[in-house]
Tab-separated table of C-alpha atoms and ligand atoms in Angstrom:
chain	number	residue	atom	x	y	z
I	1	UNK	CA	0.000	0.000	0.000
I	2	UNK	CA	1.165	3.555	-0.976
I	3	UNK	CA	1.172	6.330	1.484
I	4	UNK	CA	-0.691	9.196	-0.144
I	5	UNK	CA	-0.760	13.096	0.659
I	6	UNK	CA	-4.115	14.391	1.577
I	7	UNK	CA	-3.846	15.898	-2.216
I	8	UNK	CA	-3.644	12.388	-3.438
I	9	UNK	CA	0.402	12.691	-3.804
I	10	UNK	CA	2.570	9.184	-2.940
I	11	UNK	CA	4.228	9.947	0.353
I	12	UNK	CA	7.963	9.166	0.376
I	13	UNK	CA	8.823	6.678	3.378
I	14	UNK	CA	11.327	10.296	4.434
I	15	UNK	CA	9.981	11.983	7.560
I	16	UNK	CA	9.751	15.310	7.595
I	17	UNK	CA	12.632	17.649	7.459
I	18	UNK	CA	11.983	19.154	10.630
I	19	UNK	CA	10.110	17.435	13.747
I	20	UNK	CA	6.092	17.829	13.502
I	21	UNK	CA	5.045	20.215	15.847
I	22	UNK	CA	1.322	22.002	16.668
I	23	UNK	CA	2.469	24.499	19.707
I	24	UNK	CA	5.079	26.859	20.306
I	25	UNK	CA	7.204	25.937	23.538
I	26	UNK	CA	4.799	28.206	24.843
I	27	UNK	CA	1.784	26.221	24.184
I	28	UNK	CA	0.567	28.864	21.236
I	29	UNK	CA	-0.457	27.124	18.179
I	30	UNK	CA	2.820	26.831	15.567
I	31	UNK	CA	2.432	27.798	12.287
I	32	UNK	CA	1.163	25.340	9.835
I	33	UNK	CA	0.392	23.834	7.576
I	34	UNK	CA	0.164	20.751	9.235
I	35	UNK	CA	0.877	16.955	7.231
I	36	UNK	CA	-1.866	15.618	10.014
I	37	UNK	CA	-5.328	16.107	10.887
I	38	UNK	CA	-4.785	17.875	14.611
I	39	UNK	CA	-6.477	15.547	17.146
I	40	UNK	CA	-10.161	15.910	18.815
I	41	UNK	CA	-9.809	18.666	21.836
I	42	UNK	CA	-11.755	16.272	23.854
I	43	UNK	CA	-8.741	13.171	23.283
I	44	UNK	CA	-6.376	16.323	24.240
I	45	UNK	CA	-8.105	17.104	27.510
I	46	UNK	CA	-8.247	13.004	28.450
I	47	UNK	CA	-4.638	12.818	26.938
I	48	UNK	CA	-3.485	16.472	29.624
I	49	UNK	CA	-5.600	14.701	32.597
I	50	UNK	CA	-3.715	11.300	32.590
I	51	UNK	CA	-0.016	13.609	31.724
I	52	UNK	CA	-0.883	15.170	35.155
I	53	UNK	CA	-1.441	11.836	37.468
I	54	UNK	CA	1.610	10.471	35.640
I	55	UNK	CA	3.780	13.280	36.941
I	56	UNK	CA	2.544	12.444	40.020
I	57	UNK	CA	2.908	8.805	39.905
I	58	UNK	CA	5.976	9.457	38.655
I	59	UNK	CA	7.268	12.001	41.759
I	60	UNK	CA	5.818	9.385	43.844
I	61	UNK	CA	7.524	6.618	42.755
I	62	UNK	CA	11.214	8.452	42.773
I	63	UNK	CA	10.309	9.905	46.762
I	64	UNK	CA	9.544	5.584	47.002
I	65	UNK	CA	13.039	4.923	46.907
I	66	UNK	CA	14.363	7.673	48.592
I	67	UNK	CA	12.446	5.711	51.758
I	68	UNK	CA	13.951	2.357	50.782
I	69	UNK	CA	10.586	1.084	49.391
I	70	UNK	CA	11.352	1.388	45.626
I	71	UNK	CA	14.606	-0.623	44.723
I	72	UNK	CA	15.136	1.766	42.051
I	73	UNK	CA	13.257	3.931	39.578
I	74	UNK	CA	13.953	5.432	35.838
I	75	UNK	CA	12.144	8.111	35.368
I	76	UNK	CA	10.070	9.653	32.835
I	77	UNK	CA	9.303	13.430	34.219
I	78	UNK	CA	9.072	15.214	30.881
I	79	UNK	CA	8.273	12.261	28.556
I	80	UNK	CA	4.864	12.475	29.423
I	81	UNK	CA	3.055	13.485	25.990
I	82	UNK	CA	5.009	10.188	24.474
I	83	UNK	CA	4.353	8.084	27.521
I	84	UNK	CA	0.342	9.141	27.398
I	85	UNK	CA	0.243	9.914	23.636
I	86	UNK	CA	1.307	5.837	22.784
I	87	UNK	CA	-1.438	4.773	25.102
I	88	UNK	CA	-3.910	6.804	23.739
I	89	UNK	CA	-3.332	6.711	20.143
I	90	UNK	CA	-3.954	2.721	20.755
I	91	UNK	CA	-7.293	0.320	21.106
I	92	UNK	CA	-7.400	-1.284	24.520
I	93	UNK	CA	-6.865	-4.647	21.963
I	94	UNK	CA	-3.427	-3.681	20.980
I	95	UNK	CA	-0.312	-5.068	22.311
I	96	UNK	CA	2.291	-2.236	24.321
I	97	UNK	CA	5.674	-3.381	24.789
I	98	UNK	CA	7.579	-0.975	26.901
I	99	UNK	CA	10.713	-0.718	28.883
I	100	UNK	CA	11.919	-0.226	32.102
I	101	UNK	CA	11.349	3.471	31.566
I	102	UNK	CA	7.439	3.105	30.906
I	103	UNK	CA	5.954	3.058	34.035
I	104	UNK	CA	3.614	6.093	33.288
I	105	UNK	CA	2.510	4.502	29.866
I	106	UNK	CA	1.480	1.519	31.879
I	107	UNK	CA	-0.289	3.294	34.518
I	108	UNK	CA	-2.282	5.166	31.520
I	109	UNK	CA	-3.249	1.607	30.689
I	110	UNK	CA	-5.010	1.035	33.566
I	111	UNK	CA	-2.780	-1.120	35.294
I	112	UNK	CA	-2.835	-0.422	39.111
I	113	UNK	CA	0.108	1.518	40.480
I	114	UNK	CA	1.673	-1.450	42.985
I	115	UNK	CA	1.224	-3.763	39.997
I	116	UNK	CA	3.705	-2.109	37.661
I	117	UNK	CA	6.113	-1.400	40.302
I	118	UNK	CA	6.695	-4.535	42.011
I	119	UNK	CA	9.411	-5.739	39.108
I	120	UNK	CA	11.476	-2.403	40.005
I	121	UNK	CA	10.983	-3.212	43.251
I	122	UNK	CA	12.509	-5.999	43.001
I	123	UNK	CA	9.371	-8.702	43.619
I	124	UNK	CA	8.466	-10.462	40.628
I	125	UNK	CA	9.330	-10.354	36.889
I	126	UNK	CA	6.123	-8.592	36.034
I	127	UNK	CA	4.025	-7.924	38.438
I	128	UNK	CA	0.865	-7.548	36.210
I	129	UNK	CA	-1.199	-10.261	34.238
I	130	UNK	CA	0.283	-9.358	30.468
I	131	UNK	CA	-2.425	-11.304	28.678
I	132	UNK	CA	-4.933	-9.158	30.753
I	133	UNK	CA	-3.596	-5.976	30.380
I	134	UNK	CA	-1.519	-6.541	26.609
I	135	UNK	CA	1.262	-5.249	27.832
I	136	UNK	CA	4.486	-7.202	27.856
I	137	UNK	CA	6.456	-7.039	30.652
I	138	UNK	CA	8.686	-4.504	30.958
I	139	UNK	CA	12.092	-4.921	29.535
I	140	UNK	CA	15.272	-4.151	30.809
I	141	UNK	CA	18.071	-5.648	27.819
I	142	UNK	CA	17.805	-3.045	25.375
I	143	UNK	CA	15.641	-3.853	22.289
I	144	UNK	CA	14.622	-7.072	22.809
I	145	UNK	CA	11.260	-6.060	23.206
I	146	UNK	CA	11.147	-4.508	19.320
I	147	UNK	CA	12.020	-8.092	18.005
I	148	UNK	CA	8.680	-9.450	20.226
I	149	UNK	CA	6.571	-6.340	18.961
I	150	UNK	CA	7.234	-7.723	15.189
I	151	UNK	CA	6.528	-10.936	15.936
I	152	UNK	CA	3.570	-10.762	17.533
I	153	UNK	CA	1.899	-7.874	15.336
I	154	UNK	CA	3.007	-10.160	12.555
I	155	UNK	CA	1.010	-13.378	14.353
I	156	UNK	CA	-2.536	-10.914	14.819
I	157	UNK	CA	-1.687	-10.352	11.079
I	158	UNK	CA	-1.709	-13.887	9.974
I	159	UNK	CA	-4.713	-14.477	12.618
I	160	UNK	CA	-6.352	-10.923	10.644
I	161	UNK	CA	-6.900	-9.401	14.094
I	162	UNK	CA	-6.846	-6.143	12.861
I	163	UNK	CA	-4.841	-5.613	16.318
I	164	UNK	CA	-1.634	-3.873	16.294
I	165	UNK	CA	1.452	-3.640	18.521
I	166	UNK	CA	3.360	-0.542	20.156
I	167	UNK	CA	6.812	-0.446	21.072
I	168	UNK	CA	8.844	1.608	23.116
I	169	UNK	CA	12.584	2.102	22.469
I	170	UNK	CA	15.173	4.431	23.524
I	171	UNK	CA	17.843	6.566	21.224
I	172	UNK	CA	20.435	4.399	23.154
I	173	UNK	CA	18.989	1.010	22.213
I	174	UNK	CA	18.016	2.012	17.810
I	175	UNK	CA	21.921	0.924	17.836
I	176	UNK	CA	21.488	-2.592	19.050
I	177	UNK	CA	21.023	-5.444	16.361
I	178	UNK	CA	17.372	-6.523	17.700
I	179	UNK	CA	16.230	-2.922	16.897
I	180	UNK	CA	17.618	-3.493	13.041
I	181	UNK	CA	16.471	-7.212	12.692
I	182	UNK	CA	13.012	-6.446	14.223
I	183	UNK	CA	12.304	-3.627	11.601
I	184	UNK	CA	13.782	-5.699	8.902
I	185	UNK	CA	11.327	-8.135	9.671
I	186	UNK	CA	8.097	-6.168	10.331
I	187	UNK	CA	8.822	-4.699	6.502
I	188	UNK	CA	9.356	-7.665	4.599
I	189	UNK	CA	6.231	-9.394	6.686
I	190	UNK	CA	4.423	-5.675	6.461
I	191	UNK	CA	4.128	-6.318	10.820
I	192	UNK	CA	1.208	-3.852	12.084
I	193	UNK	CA	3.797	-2.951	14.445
I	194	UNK	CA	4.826	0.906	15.794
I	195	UNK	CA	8.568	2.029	16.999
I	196	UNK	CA	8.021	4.625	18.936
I	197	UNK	CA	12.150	6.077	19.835
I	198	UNK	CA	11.854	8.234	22.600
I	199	UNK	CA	14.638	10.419	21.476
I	200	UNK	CA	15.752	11.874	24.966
I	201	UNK	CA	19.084	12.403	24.394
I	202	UNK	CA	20.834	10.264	26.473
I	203	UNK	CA	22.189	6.605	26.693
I	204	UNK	CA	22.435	6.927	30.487
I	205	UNK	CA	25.806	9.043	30.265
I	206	UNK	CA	26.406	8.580	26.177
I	207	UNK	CA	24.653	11.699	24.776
I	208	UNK	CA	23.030	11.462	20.718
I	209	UNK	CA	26.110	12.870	19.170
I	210	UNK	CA	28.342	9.462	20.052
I	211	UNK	CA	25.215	7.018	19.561
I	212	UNK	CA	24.750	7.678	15.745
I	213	UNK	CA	25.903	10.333	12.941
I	214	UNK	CA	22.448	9.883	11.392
I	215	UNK	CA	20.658	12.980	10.402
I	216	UNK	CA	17.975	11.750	12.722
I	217	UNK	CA	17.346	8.460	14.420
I	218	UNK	CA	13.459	8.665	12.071
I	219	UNK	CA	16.204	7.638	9.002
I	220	UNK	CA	16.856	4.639	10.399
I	221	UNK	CA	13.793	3.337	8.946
I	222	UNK	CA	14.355	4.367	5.400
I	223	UNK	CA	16.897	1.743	4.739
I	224	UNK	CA	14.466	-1.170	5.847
I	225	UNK	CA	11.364	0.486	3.445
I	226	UNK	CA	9.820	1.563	6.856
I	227	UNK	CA	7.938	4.471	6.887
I	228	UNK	CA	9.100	6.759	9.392
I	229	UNK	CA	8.219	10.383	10.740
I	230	UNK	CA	9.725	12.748	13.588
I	231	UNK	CA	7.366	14.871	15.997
I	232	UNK	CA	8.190	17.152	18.722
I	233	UNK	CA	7.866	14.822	21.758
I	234	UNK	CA	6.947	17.290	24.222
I	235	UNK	CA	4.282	18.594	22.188
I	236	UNK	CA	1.287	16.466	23.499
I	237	UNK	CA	-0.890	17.222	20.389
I	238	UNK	CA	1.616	16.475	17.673
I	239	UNK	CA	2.293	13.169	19.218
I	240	UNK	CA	-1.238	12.169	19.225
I	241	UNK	CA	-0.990	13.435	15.463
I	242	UNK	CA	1.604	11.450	14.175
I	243	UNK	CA	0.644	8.322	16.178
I	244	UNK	CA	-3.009	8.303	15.893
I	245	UNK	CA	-1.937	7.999	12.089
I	246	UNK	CA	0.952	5.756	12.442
I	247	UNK	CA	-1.644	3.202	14.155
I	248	UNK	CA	-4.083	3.959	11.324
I	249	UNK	CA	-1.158	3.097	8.975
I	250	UNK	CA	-0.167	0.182	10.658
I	251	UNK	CA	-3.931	-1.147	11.234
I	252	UNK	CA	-4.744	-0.872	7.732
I	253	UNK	CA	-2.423	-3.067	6.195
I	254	UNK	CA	0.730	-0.524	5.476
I	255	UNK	CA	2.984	-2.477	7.633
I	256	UNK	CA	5.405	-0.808	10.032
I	257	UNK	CA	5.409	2.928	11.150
I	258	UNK	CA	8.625	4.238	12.917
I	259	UNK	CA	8.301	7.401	15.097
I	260	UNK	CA	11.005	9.302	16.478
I	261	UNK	CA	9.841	11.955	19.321
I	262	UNK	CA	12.840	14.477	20.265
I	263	UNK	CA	11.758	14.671	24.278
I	264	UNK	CA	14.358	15.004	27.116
I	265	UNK	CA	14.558	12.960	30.135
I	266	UNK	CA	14.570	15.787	33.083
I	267	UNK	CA	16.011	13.716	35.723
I	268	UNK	CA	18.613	11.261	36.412
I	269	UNK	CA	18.571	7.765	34.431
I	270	UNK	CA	17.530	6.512	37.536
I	271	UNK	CA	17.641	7.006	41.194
I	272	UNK	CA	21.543	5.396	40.794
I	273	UNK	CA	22.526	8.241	38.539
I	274	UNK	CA	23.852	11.622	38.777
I	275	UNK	CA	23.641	13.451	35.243
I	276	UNK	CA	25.426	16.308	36.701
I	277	UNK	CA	28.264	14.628	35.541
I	278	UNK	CA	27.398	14.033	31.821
I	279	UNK	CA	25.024	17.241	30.867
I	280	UNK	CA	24.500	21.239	31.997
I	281	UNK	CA	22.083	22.643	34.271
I	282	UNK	CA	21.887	25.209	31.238
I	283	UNK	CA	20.475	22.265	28.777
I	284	UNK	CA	17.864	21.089	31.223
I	285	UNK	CA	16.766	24.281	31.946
I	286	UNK	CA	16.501	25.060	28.236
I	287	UNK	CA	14.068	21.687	28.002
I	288	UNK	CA	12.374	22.675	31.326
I	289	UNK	CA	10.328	25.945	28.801
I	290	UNK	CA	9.942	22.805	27.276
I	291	UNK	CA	7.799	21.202	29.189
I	292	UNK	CA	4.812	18.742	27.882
I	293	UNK	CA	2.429	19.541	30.559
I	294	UNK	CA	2.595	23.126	30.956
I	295	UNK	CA	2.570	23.619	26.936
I	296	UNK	CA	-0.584	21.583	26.663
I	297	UNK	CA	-2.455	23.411	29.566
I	298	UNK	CA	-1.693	26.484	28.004
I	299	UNK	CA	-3.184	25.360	24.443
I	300	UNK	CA	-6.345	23.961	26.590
I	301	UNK	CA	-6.937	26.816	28.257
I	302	UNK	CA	-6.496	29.489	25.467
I	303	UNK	CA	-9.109	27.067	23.216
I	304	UNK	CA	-11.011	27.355	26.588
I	305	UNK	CA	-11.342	23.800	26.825
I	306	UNK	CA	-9.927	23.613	30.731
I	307	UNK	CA	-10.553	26.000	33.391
I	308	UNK	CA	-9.694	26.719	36.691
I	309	UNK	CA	-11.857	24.371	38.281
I	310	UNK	CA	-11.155	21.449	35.804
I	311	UNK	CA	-7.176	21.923	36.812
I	312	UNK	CA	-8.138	21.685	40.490
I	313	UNK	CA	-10.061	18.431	40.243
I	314	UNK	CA	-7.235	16.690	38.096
I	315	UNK	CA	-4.914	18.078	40.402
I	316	UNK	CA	-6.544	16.210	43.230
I	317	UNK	CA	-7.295	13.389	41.084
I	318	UNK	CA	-3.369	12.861	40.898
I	319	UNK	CA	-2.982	13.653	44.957
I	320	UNK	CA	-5.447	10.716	45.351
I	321	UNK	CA	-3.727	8.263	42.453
I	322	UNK	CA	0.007	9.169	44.663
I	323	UNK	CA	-1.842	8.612	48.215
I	324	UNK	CA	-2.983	5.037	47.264
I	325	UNK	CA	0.352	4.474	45.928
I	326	UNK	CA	2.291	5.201	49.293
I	327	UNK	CA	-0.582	2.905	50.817
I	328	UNK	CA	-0.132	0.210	48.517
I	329	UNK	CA	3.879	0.645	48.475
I	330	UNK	CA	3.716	0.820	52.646
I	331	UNK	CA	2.052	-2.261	52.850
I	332	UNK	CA	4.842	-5.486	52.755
I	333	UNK	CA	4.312	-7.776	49.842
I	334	UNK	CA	3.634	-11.559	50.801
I	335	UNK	CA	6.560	-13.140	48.692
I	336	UNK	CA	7.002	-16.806	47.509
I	337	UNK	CA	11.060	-15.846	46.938
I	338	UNK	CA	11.646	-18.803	45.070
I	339	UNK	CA	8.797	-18.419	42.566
I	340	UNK	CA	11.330	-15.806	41.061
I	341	UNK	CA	12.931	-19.339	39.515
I	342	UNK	CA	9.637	-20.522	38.403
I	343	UNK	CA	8.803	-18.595	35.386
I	344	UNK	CA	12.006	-18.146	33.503
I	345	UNK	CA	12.057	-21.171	30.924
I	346	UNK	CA	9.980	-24.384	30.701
I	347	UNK	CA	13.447	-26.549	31.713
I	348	UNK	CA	15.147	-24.560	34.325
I	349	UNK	CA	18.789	-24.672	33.029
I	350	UNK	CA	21.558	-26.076	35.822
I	351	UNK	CA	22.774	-22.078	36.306
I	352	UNK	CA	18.955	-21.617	37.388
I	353	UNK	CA	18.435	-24.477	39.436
I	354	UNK	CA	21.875	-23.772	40.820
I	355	UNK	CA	21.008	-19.982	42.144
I	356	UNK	CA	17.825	-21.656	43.492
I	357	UNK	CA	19.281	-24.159	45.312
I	358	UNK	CA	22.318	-20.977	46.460
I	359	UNK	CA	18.889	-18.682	47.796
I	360	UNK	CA	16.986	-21.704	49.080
I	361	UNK	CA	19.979	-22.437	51.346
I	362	UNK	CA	19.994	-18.591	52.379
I	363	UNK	CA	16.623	-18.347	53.134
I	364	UNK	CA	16.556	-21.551	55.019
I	365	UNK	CA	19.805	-19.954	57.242
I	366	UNK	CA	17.585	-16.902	58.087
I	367	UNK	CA	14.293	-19.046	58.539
I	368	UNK	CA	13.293	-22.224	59.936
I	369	UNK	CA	14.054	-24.915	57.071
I	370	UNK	CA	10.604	-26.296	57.132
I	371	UNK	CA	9.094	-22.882	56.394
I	372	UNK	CA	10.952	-22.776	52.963
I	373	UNK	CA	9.299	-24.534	50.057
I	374	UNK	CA	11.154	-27.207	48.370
A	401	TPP	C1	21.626	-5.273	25.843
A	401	TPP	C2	21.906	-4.275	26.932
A	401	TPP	N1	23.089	-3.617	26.965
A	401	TPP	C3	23.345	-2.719	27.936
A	401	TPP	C4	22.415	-2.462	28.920
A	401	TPP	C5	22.721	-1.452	30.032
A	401	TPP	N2	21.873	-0.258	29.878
A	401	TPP	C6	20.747	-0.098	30.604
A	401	TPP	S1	19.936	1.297	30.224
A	401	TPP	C7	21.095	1.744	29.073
A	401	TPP	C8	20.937	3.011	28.268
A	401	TPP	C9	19.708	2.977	27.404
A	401	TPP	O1	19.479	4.208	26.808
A	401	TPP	P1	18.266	4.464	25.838
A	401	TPP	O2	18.050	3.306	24.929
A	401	TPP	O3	18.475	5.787	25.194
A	401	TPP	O4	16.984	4.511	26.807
A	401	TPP	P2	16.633	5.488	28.022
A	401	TPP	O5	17.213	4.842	29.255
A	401	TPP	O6	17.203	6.830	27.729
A	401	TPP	O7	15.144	5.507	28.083
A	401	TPP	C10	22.114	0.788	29.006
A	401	TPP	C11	23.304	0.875	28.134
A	401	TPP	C12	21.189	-3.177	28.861
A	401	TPP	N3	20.199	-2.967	29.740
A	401	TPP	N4	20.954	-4.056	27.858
């Protein structure tokens, strides 16, 4: 299938020269004209309400392992309208397959809080039903999850599902092999599958200028006949833009869709990490006028689509989403420890069964032996 301008014109598989944007930093509307239809006010309002409880959920979760209840946390302040933005652009049938970094996209989802934290806190490999949800769990090795996305967007193909798949990847992780074999694949098998590259700049410490010498990390695509497209990914409404019609793409038989959104991660990698020793206070500040929240309220507010009161109640929507977190995160989990050792292959392999047998004996010195499970 040929992409085709709205004047009828074959669309090249090249994004466009300079990221999509709707709003000014500011949150004024940019000059157009615009290559996509600019999304429903009323998806924009749902899209600013769940930005602001993911801030929160996010600010929660990082003050969580300040008070030793969070093993560790990468954060996503900033990377909201991406976060939000993937969720929204999909059906609750399509498939998500996020990081480590995606907390906020899965809490968009609907997946509760606790659930989607007890992997980085160390409990369980995912801590939420994936089948339920269809959400994979979140990865940690860097792009493994793109070569799942293809595959299964490929099997809903073959099964004519009409379902597609979403997945998240990181500037850092376009230069691993899995990220070049899984788009490879989704084009030759025309995958309903998404990349969306959360371009934020960073590789923990390795900033964009040492990860590739690509014009832009959206040409990475070209080579694999992927059609590709870069949006300004703190600009809530131009992501919704460029995914709602990367989905549509994808859903209607064009095969793959590769998005890059330019965003900035505004704290640390994680918890572990002090960026004061890679980037300037100068640059974040720069990305702080930036910001995906404030530039949306703004736009909402001039189209007189949010008001006063409207702000209040999501405000204390998000008080009440970060209060049942604490709860939830206050509360010790009941642990099976050795269940960790349950769901890793179908054959545990001797190094498995080994480390069992290693923690077993631990947790038998620290307990009485009949209280630990064979
Ligand atoms: C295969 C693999 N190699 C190395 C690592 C160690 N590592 C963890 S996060 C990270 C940086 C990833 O950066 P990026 O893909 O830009 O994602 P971001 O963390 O910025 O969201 C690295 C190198 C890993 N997790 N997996």
């Amino acid at each position: 299938m040929t992409e085709r301008h709205r004047d009828g014109r074959p669309r090249p598989l090249l994004p466009s020269e300079r990221p999509i944007r709707f709003l000014t930093d500011g949150g004024t509307p940019a000059r157009g004209p615009h290559p996509y239809p600019e999304p429903d006010p009323d998806l924009l309002l749902r899209a600013y309400r769940r930005m602001v409880v993911g801030r929160r959920f996010d600010a929660q979760a990082t003050a969580l392992t300040k008070q030793g209840r969070l093993a560790v946390y990468p954060s996503s302040r900033g990377q909201e309208a991406c976060q939000v933005g993937a969720v929204l652009a999909l059906d609750d049938g399509d498939w998500l397959f996020p990081t480590y970094r995606e907390s906020v996209a899965l809490v968009t989802r609907g997946i509760p809080p606790v659930e989607v934290l007890s992997l980085l806190r160390g409990d369980a490999h995912c801590g939420y039903d994936p089948h339920r949800h269809h959400v994979a769990p979140q990865c940690t090795p860097l792009a493994t999850q793109t070569v799942h996305a293809a595959g299964l967007a490929y099997a809903e193909r073959r099964k004519g599902s009409g379902r597609v798949a979403l997945a998240f990847v990181g500037d850092g992780a376009t230069s691993e092999g899995d990220f070049h074999e899984a788009l490879n694949f989704a084009a030759v098998f025309h995958a309903p599958v998404v990349f969306l590259v959360q371009n934020n700049r960073y590789a923990i410490s390795v900033p964009l200028e040492r990860q590739t010498a690509a014009p832009a990390l959206a040409y990475k695509g070209i080579g694999y006949g992927v059609r590709s497209e870069q949006v300004d990914g703190n600009d809530a409404v131009a992501v919704l833009a460029v995914l709602g019609a990367a989905v549509a793409h994808a859903r209607s038989g064009g095969g793959p869709f590769l998005v890059e959104a330019h965003t900035y991660r505004m704290e640390p990698h994680t918890n572990a990490d002090d960026a004061t020793r890679y980037r300037a206070d100068a640059e974040t500040e720069r990305w702080r006028r930036r910001d995906p929240i404030a530039r949306l309220e703004a736009y909402l507010r001039g189209l007189g689509r949010l008001g006063d009161e409207e702000a209040a109640a999501i405000a204390a929507e998000a008080e009440e989403v970060a209060a049942r977190l604490r709860a939830g995160m206050n509360a010790d989990p009941d642990l099976a420890p050795l269940d960790l050792f349950a769901h890793v292959y179908r054959e545990p392999t001797p190094q498995l069964a080994e480390q069992r047998a290693l923690l077993r004996s631990e947790l038998q010195a620290e307990l009485h032996a009949e209280e630990v499970p064979v």
